[in-house]
Amino acid sequence: MKCSRRLFLALSSFGIIKSVRAKDLCYFTPSQPLGPFFKKENLAQSSDMTKKGLAKGHMLNVYGQIRDKNCNPYPYSSLVIWQANTFGKYNHHNDFSNNASDPNFNGYTKIVTTKNGFYSFTTVIPGAYKISNTIKRPPHIHVLIETKDIKRVITQLYFKNHPLNEGDFLYNSHKENSRLQLNLKHTSDGLSKAKFDFII
C-alpha cells in the first residue's frame, strides 16, 4: 500500500524516515610557487596586519577553515602570510621597485588555527606590481600552511574578476584556478570580507 504524502511527512517529523544528505566534497587547494619575496625572519605574530587600521589601503578580513580531502578540520595548523602593500611593494630586500613603502604595514605574519581549524586575519588589499616592462602581476596574497602532521601547501590567493588575472602566468598555471579566488563581500563600515577554506 502506498504511503500518503501526509503520512510520509508525519513519519519524517518523528525521525522515522530520515533524509540522506549527499556527502560534502572537498577539493584540494592548488599550489603555487613560493616566490622571491618569502622570508622566515621578522614575522609578526598577529592576526591584524594593519596596525589597527593605520596601514594605508582598503582593509580586508580573510577567514575560513583548514580541512583535509574528507572535509575534516586540521587543528592548530600554522599559516605564514605575506603580500605586497597597497602600493604593490613588498617589505623585502629583493623588491627593488620604486613603489611606495608603508611603515605601518609589515606585510608578513604568522598565525595558528583553532582546534577546529578556523583562522582569520585582517590585512589590506595588495596592489598590483610590474615584474618586467610587459608583465604586471595581479593583486595576490601568499600563504604557506603546515599542519601538525607535517602536511604542507604553498599557494596564492587572487581576487575574483580582477582584470589582471586573465593574463597572469601563475594564476593560469593551474586549470582549477577558480579555487584560488577570493570573493569579496563589502560591509557598511568599509571593511571587505572574504571566506576561503584551504583543503590540503
Coordinates of N, CA, C and O in Angstrom, one line a residue, residues 7-146:
L7 N 1.2 11.1 5.6 CA 1.8 10.1 6.5 C 3.4 10.2 6.4 O 4.1 10.1 7.4
F8 N 3.9 10.4 5.2 CA 5.3 10.5 5.0 C 5.9 11.6 5.8 O 6.9 11.5 6.5
L9 N 5.2 12.8 5.7 CA 5.6 13.9 6.4 C 5.6 13.7 7.9 O 6.4 14.2 8.7
A10 N 4.5 13.0 8.4 CA 4.4 12.7 9.8 C 5.5 11.8 10.3 O 6.1 12.1 11.4
L11 N 5.8 10.8 9.5 CA 6.9 9.9 9.9 C 8.2 10.6 9.9 O 9.1 10.4 10.8
S12 N 8.4 11.5 9.0 CA 9.7 12.3 8.9 C 9.9 13.1 10.1 O 11.0 13.3 10.6
S13 N 8.8 13.8 10.5 CA 8.9 14.7 11.7 C 9.3 14.0 12.9 O 9.8 14.6 13.9
F14 N 9.0 12.7 13.0 CA 9.3 11.9 14.2 C 10.7 11.2 14.0 O 11.1 10.4 14.9
G15 N 11.3 11.4 12.9 CA 12.6 10.9 12.7 C 12.6 9.4 12.2 O 13.6 8.7 12.2
I16 N 11.4 8.9 11.9 CA 11.3 7.5 11.5 C 11.9 7.4 10.1 O 12.5 6.4 9.7
I17 N 11.6 8.4 9.3 CA 12.2 8.4 7.9 C 13.2 9.6 7.9 O 12.8 10.7 8.2
K18 N 14.5 9.3 7.7 CA 15.5 10.3 7.7 C 16.0 10.6 6.3 O 16.2 9.7 5.5
S19 N 16.1 11.9 6.0 CA 16.6 12.3 4.7 C 18.1 12.0 4.7 O 18.8 12.2 5.6
V20 N 18.6 11.7 3.5 CA 20.0 11.4 3.3 C 20.7 12.6 2.6 O 20.3 12.9 1.5
R21 N 21.6 13.2 3.2 CA 22.3 14.3 2.6 C 23.5 13.8 1.9 O 24.3 13.0 2.4
A22 N 23.7 14.4 0.7 CA 24.9 14.0 0.0 C 26.2 14.4 0.7 O 26.2 15.4 1.4
K23 N 27.2 13.5 0.7 CA 28.4 13.8 1.4 C 29.1 15.0 0.8 O 29.2 15.2 -0.4
D24 N 29.6 15.9 1.7 CA 30.3 17.1 1.3 C 31.6 16.6 0.5 O 32.2 15.6 0.8
L25 N 31.9 17.4 -0.5 CA 33.1 17.1 -1.3 C 34.1 18.3 -1.1 O 33.7 19.4 -1.2
C26 N 35.3 17.9 -0.8 CA 36.4 18.9 -0.6 C 37.5 18.7 -1.6 O 38.1 17.6 -1.6
Y27 N 37.8 19.7 -2.4 CA 38.8 19.6 -3.4 C 40.0 20.3 -3.0 O 40.0 21.4 -2.4
F28 N 41.2 19.7 -3.3 CA 42.5 20.3 -2.9 C 42.7 21.7 -3.4 O 42.3 22.0 -4.6
T29 N 43.2 22.6 -2.6 CA 43.6 23.9 -3.0 C 44.8 23.8 -3.9 O 45.8 23.2 -3.4
P30 N 44.8 24.4 -5.1 CA 46.0 24.3 -5.9 C 47.2 25.0 -5.3 O 47.1 26.0 -4.6
S31 N 48.4 24.4 -5.5 CA 49.6 25.0 -5.0 C 50.1 26.1 -6.0 O 49.8 26.1 -7.2
Q32 N 51.0 26.9 -5.5 CA 51.6 28.0 -6.3 C 53.1 28.1 -5.8 O 53.4 27.7 -4.7
P33 N 53.9 28.8 -6.6 CA 55.3 28.9 -6.2 C 55.5 29.8 -4.9 O 54.7 30.6 -4.6
L34 N 56.6 29.5 -4.2 CA 56.9 30.3 -3.0 C 57.2 31.7 -3.4 O 56.9 32.6 -2.6
G35 N 57.9 32.0 -4.5 CA 58.1 33.3 -4.9 C 59.4 33.9 -4.3 O 60.0 33.4 -3.4
P36 N 59.9 35.0 -4.9 CA 61.2 35.6 -4.4 C 61.1 36.4 -3.2 O 62.1 36.9 -2.7
F37 N 59.9 36.6 -2.6 CA 59.7 37.6 -1.5 C 59.4 36.9 -0.2 O 59.0 37.5 0.8
F38 N 59.6 35.5 -0.2 CA 59.3 34.8 1.1 C 60.5 35.1 2.1 O 61.7 35.1 1.7
K39 N 60.2 35.2 3.3 CA 61.2 35.2 4.4 C 60.7 34.6 5.7 O 59.5 34.7 6.0
K40 N 61.6 34.1 6.4 CA 61.3 33.4 7.7 C 61.4 34.3 8.9 O 60.8 34.2 9.9
E41 N 62.3 35.3 8.8 CA 62.6 36.2 9.9 C 61.7 37.4 9.9 O 61.0 37.7 9.0
N42 N 61.6 38.0 11.1 CA 60.8 39.2 11.3 C 59.3 39.1 11.0 O 58.7 40.0 10.5
L43 N 58.8 37.9 11.3 CA 57.4 37.6 11.2 C 56.6 38.1 12.4 O 57.0 37.7 13.5
A44 N 55.6 38.9 12.2 CA 54.8 39.3 13.3 C 54.0 38.1 13.7 O 53.8 37.1 13.0
Q45 N 53.4 38.1 14.9 CA 52.6 37.0 15.4 C 51.2 37.6 15.7 O 50.8 37.6 16.9
S46 N 50.6 38.1 14.7 CA 49.3 38.9 14.9 C 48.4 38.6 13.8 O 48.8 38.4 12.6
S47 N 47.1 38.5 14.1 CA 46.1 38.3 13.0 C 45.7 39.6 12.4 O 44.9 39.6 11.5
D48 N 46.2 40.7 12.9 CA 45.9 42.1 12.3 C 47.2 42.6 11.7 O 48.1 43.0 12.4
M49 N 47.3 42.7 10.4 CA 48.5 43.1 9.7 C 48.4 44.6 9.4 O 49.3 45.2 8.8
T50 N 47.4 45.3 9.9 CA 47.2 46.7 9.5 C 47.5 47.7 10.7 O 47.3 48.9 10.5
K51 N 48.1 47.2 11.8 CA 48.4 48.0 12.9 C 47.1 48.8 13.4 O 47.1 50.0 13.5
K52 N 46.1 48.0 13.6 CA 44.8 48.5 14.0 C 44.2 49.6 13.1 O 43.7 50.6 13.5
G53 N 44.4 49.4 11.8 CA 43.8 50.3 10.8 C 44.8 51.4 10.3 O 44.3 52.3 9.5
L54 N 46.0 51.5 10.8 CA 46.9 52.5 10.4 C 47.5 52.3 9.1 O 47.9 53.3 8.4
A55 N 47.6 51.1 8.6 CA 48.1 50.8 7.2 C 47.2 51.5 6.2 O 46.0 51.6 6.3
K56 N 47.9 51.9 5.1 CA 47.2 52.6 4.0 C 46.5 51.5 3.1 O 47.1 50.4 3.0
G57 N 45.4 51.8 2.6 CA 44.7 50.9 1.7 C 43.3 50.4 2.2 O 42.9 50.8 3.3
H58 N 42.7 49.6 1.4 CA 41.4 49.1 1.7 C 41.5 47.9 2.6 O 42.1 46.9 2.2
M59 N 40.9 47.9 3.8 CA 41.0 46.8 4.7 C 40.2 45.6 4.3 O 39.1 45.7 3.8
L60 N 40.8 44.4 4.6 CA 40.2 43.2 4.2 C 40.4 42.1 5.3 O 41.4 42.0 5.9
N61 N 39.3 41.4 5.6 CA 39.3 40.3 6.6 C 39.1 39.0 5.8 O 38.1 38.8 5.1
V62 N 40.1 38.1 5.9 CA 40.1 36.8 5.3 C 39.9 35.8 6.4 O 40.7 35.8 7.4
Y63 N 39.0 34.9 6.2 CA 38.7 33.9 7.3 C 38.2 32.6 6.6 O 37.8 32.6 5.5
G64 N 38.3 31.5 7.4 CA 37.9 30.2 6.9 C 38.4 29.1 7.7 O 38.6 29.3 8.9
Q65 N 38.6 28.0 7.1 CA 39.0 26.8 7.8 C 40.0 26.0 7.0 O 40.0 26.0 5.8
I66 N 40.9 25.3 7.7 CA 41.9 24.3 7.1 C 41.3 22.9 7.2 O 41.0 22.5 8.3
R67 N 41.1 22.2 6.1 CA 40.5 20.9 6.1 C 41.2 20.0 5.2 O 42.0 20.4 4.3
D68 N 40.9 18.7 5.4 CA 41.5 17.6 4.5 C 40.5 17.3 3.4 O 39.4 17.9 3.3
K69 N 40.9 16.3 2.6 CA 40.0 16.0 1.4 C 38.7 15.4 1.8 O 37.8 15.4 1.0
N70 N 38.6 14.9 3.0 CA 37.3 14.4 3.6 C 36.5 15.5 4.3 O 35.6 15.1 5.0
C71 N 37.0 16.7 4.2 CA 36.3 17.8 4.9 C 36.5 17.9 6.4 O 35.8 18.6 7.1
N72 N 37.4 17.1 6.9 CA 37.7 17.1 8.4 C 38.7 18.2 8.7 O 39.7 18.4 8.0
P73 N 38.5 18.9 9.8 CA 39.4 20.1 10.1 C 40.7 19.6 10.6 O 40.9 18.6 11.2
Y74 N 41.8 20.5 10.2 CA 43.1 20.3 10.8 C 43.3 21.2 12.0 O 43.2 22.4 11.8
P75 N 43.5 20.7 13.2 CA 43.6 21.6 14.3 C 45.0 22.2 14.4 O 46.0 21.6 14.0
Y76 N 45.1 23.4 14.9 CA 46.3 24.1 15.3 C 47.4 24.1 14.2 O 48.5 23.8 14.4
S77 N 46.9 24.3 13.0 CA 47.8 24.5 11.8 C 48.4 25.9 11.8 O 47.8 26.8 12.3
S78 N 49.6 26.0 11.3 CA 50.2 27.4 11.1 C 50.0 27.9 9.7 O 50.1 27.2 8.8
L79 N 49.8 29.2 9.7 CA 49.7 29.9 8.4 C 50.7 31.0 8.4 O 50.7 31.9 9.3
V80 N 51.6 31.0 7.4 CA 52.5 32.2 7.2 C 51.9 32.9 6.0 O 51.6 32.4 5.0
I81 N 51.7 34.2 6.2 CA 51.0 35.1 5.2 C 51.9 36.2 4.9 O 52.5 36.8 5.7
W82 N 52.1 36.4 3.6 CA 52.9 37.6 3.1 C 52.3 38.2 1.8 O 51.7 37.4 1.0
Q83 N 52.5 39.5 1.7 CA 51.9 40.1 0.5 C 52.5 41.5 0.3 O 53.2 42.0 1.2
A84 N 52.3 42.1 -0.8 CA 52.7 43.5 -1.1 C 51.7 44.4 -0.4 O 50.6 44.0 0.0
N85 N 52.1 45.6 -0.1 CA 51.2 46.6 0.5 C 50.3 47.2 -0.6 O 50.2 46.7 -1.7
T86 N 49.5 48.2 -0.2 CA 48.5 48.7 -1.2 C 49.1 49.3 -2.4 O 48.5 49.5 -3.4
F87 N 50.4 49.7 -2.3 CA 51.1 50.3 -3.5 C 51.8 49.2 -4.3 O 52.5 49.6 -5.3
G88 N 51.7 48.0 -4.0 CA 52.4 46.9 -4.7 C 53.9 46.8 -4.3 O 54.7 46.3 -5.2
K89 N 54.2 47.1 -3.1 CA 55.6 47.0 -2.6 C 55.7 46.0 -1.5 O 54.9 46.0 -0.5
Y90 N 56.7 45.0 -1.6 CA 57.0 44.1 -0.5 C 58.0 44.6 0.5 O 58.9 45.4 0.1
N91 N 57.8 44.3 1.7 CA 58.8 44.6 2.7 C 59.9 43.6 2.7 O 60.1 42.8 3.6
H92 N 60.7 43.6 1.6 CA 61.7 42.5 1.4 C 62.9 43.1 0.6 O 62.7 44.0 -0.3
H93 N 64.1 42.6 0.9 CA 65.3 43.2 0.3 C 65.3 42.9 -1.2 O 66.1 43.5 -2.0
N94 N 64.6 41.9 -1.7 CA 64.6 41.6 -3.2 C 63.6 42.5 -4.0 O 63.6 42.4 -5.2
D95 N 62.8 43.3 -3.3 CA 61.9 44.2 -4.0 C 62.6 45.5 -4.3 O 62.8 46.4 -3.5
F96 N 63.1 45.6 -5.6 CA 63.8 46.8 -6.0 C 63.0 47.9 -6.7 O 63.5 48.8 -7.3
S97 N 61.6 47.7 -6.6 CA 60.7 48.6 -7.3 C 60.7 50.0 -6.6 O 61.2 50.1 -5.5
N98 N 60.2 50.9 -7.4 CA 60.1 52.3 -6.9 C 58.7 52.5 -6.2 O 58.4 53.7 -5.9
N99 N 58.0 51.4 -6.1 CA 56.6 51.6 -5.4 C 56.8 52.1 -4.0 O 57.8 51.7 -3.3
A100 N 55.9 52.8 -3.5 CA 55.9 53.4 -2.2 C 55.9 52.3 -1.1 O 55.2 51.3 -1.2
S101 N 56.7 52.6 0.0 CA 56.6 51.8 1.2 C 55.5 52.3 2.1 O 55.0 53.4 2.0
D102 N 55.2 51.5 3.1 CA 54.2 51.8 4.1 C 54.7 51.4 5.5 O 54.7 50.2 5.8
P103 N 55.2 52.3 6.3 CA 55.8 51.9 7.6 C 54.8 51.2 8.5 O 55.2 50.6 9.5
N104 N 53.5 51.4 8.3 CA 52.5 50.8 9.1 C 52.0 49.4 8.6 O 51.1 48.8 9.1
F105 N 52.7 48.9 7.6 CA 52.3 47.6 7.0 C 53.6 46.8 6.8 O 54.3 47.0 5.9
N106 N 53.8 45.8 7.7 CA 55.0 44.9 7.7 C 54.8 43.9 6.5 O 55.8 43.6 5.9
G107 N 53.6 43.5 6.3 CA 53.4 42.6 5.1 C 53.7 41.1 5.4 O 53.6 40.3 4.5
Y108 N 54.1 40.8 6.6 CA 54.5 39.4 6.9 C 54.0 39.0 8.3 O 54.2 39.8 9.3
T109 N 53.3 37.9 8.4 CA 52.8 37.5 9.8 C 52.6 36.0 9.8 O 52.6 35.3 8.7
K110 N 52.4 35.4 11.0 CA 52.2 34.0 11.2 C 51.1 33.8 12.2 O 51.2 34.5 13.3
I111 N 50.1 33.0 11.9 CA 49.0 32.8 12.8 C 48.8 31.2 12.9 O 49.3 30.5 12.2
V112 N 48.0 30.8 13.9 CA 47.7 29.4 14.2 C 46.2 29.3 14.2 O 45.5 30.1 14.8
T113 N 45.7 28.2 13.6 CA 44.3 27.9 13.6 C 43.8 27.5 15.0 O 44.6 27.1 15.9
T114 N 42.5 27.5 15.2 CA 41.9 26.9 16.4 C 41.9 25.4 16.3 O 42.3 24.8 15.3
K115 N 41.4 24.8 17.4 CA 41.4 23.3 17.4 C 40.5 22.7 16.4 O 40.5 21.6 16.0
N116 N 39.6 23.6 15.9 CA 38.7 23.1 14.8 C 39.1 23.7 13.4 O 38.3 23.6 12.4
G117 N 40.3 24.1 13.3 CA 40.9 24.5 12.1 C 40.5 25.9 11.5 O 40.8 26.2 10.4
F118 N 39.9 26.7 12.4 CA 39.4 28.0 11.9 C 40.6 29.1 12.0 O 41.4 29.0 12.9
Y119 N 40.6 30.0 11.1 CA 41.6 31.1 11.1 C 40.9 32.4 10.6 O 39.8 32.4 10.0
S120 N 41.6 33.5 10.9 CA 41.1 34.8 10.5 C 42.2 35.7 10.6 O 43.0 35.7 11.5
F121 N 42.4 36.6 9.5 CA 43.4 37.7 9.6 C 42.9 38.9 8.9 O 42.1 38.8 8.0
T122 N 43.3 40.0 9.3 CA 42.9 41.3 8.7 C 44.2 41.9 8.1 O 45.2 42.0 8.6
T123 N 44.0 42.4 6.8 CA 45.1 42.9 6.1 C 44.5 44.1 5.2 O 43.5 44.6 5.5
V124 N 45.3 44.5 4.2 CA 44.8 45.4 3.2 C 44.8 44.7 1.8 O 45.6 43.7 1.6
I125 N 44.0 45.1 0.9 CA 44.0 44.6 -0.4 C 45.4 45.0 -1.1 O 45.7 46.2 -1.2
P126 N 46.2 44.0 -1.5 CA 47.5 44.4 -2.1 C 47.4 45.0 -3.4 O 46.4 44.8 -4.2
G127 N 48.4 45.8 -3.7 CA 48.4 46.4 -5.1 C 49.1 45.5 -6.1 O 49.9 44.6 -5.7
A128 N 48.8 45.8 -7.3 CA 49.5 45.1 -8.4 C 50.9 45.6 -8.6 O 51.1 46.8 -8.1
Y129 N 51.8 44.9 -9.2 CA 53.1 45.4 -9.4 C 53.7 44.8 -10.7 O 53.4 43.7 -11.1
K130 N 54.6 45.6 -11.3 CA 55.3 45.1 -12.5 C 56.5 44.2 -12.1 O 57.2 44.5 -11.2
I131 N 56.7 43.1 -12.9 CA 57.9 42.4 -12.8 C 58.8 42.5 -14.0 O 59.9 42.0 -14.0
S132 N 58.3 43.2 -15.0 CA 59.1 43.5 -16.2 C 58.3 44.6 -16.9 O 57.3 45.1 -16.5
N133 N 58.9 45.1 -18.0 CA 58.2 46.2 -18.8 C 56.9 45.8 -19.4 O 56.0 46.6 -19.7
T134 N 56.7 44.4 -19.5 CA 55.5 44.0 -20.2 C 54.6 43.1 -19.3 O 53.5 42.8 -19.6
I135 N 55.1 42.7 -18.1 CA 54.3 41.8 -17.2 C 54.0 42.5 -15.9 O 54.9 43.0 -15.2
K136 N 52.7 42.5 -15.6 CA 52.2 43.1 -14.3 C 51.4 42.0 -13.6 O 50.5 41.5 -14.1
R137 N 51.8 41.7 -12.4 CA 51.1 40.7 -11.6 C 49.9 41.3 -10.9 O 49.9 42.4 -10.4
P138 N 48.8 40.5 -10.9 CA 47.6 41.0 -10.3 C 47.7 40.9 -8.7 O 48.6 40.3 -8.2
P139 N 46.9 41.6 -8.0 CA 46.9 41.6 -6.5 C 46.8 40.1 -6.1 O 45.9 39.4 -6.6
H140 N 47.6 39.7 -5.1 CA 47.5 38.4 -4.6 C 48.1 38.3 -3.2 O 48.9 39.2 -2.8
I141 N 47.7 37.3 -2.4 CA 48.2 37.1 -1.1 C 48.8 35.7 -1.0 O 48.2 34.7 -1.4
H142 N 50.1 35.6 -0.5 CA 50.8 34.3 -0.4 C 50.4 33.7 0.9 O 50.3 34.4 2.0
V143 N 50.3 32.4 0.9 CA 50.0 31.7 2.2 C 50.8 30.3 2.2 O 50.8 29.6 1.2
L144 N 51.5 30.1 3.2 CA 52.1 28.8 3.5 C 51.5 28.1 4.7 O 51.4 28.7 5.8
I145 N 51.0 26.9 4.5 CA 50.3 26.2 5.6 C 51.0 24.9 6.0 O 51.4 24.2 5.1
E146 N 51.2 24.7 7.3 CA 51.7 23.5 7.8 C 50.8 22.9 8.9 O 50.5 23.7 9.8

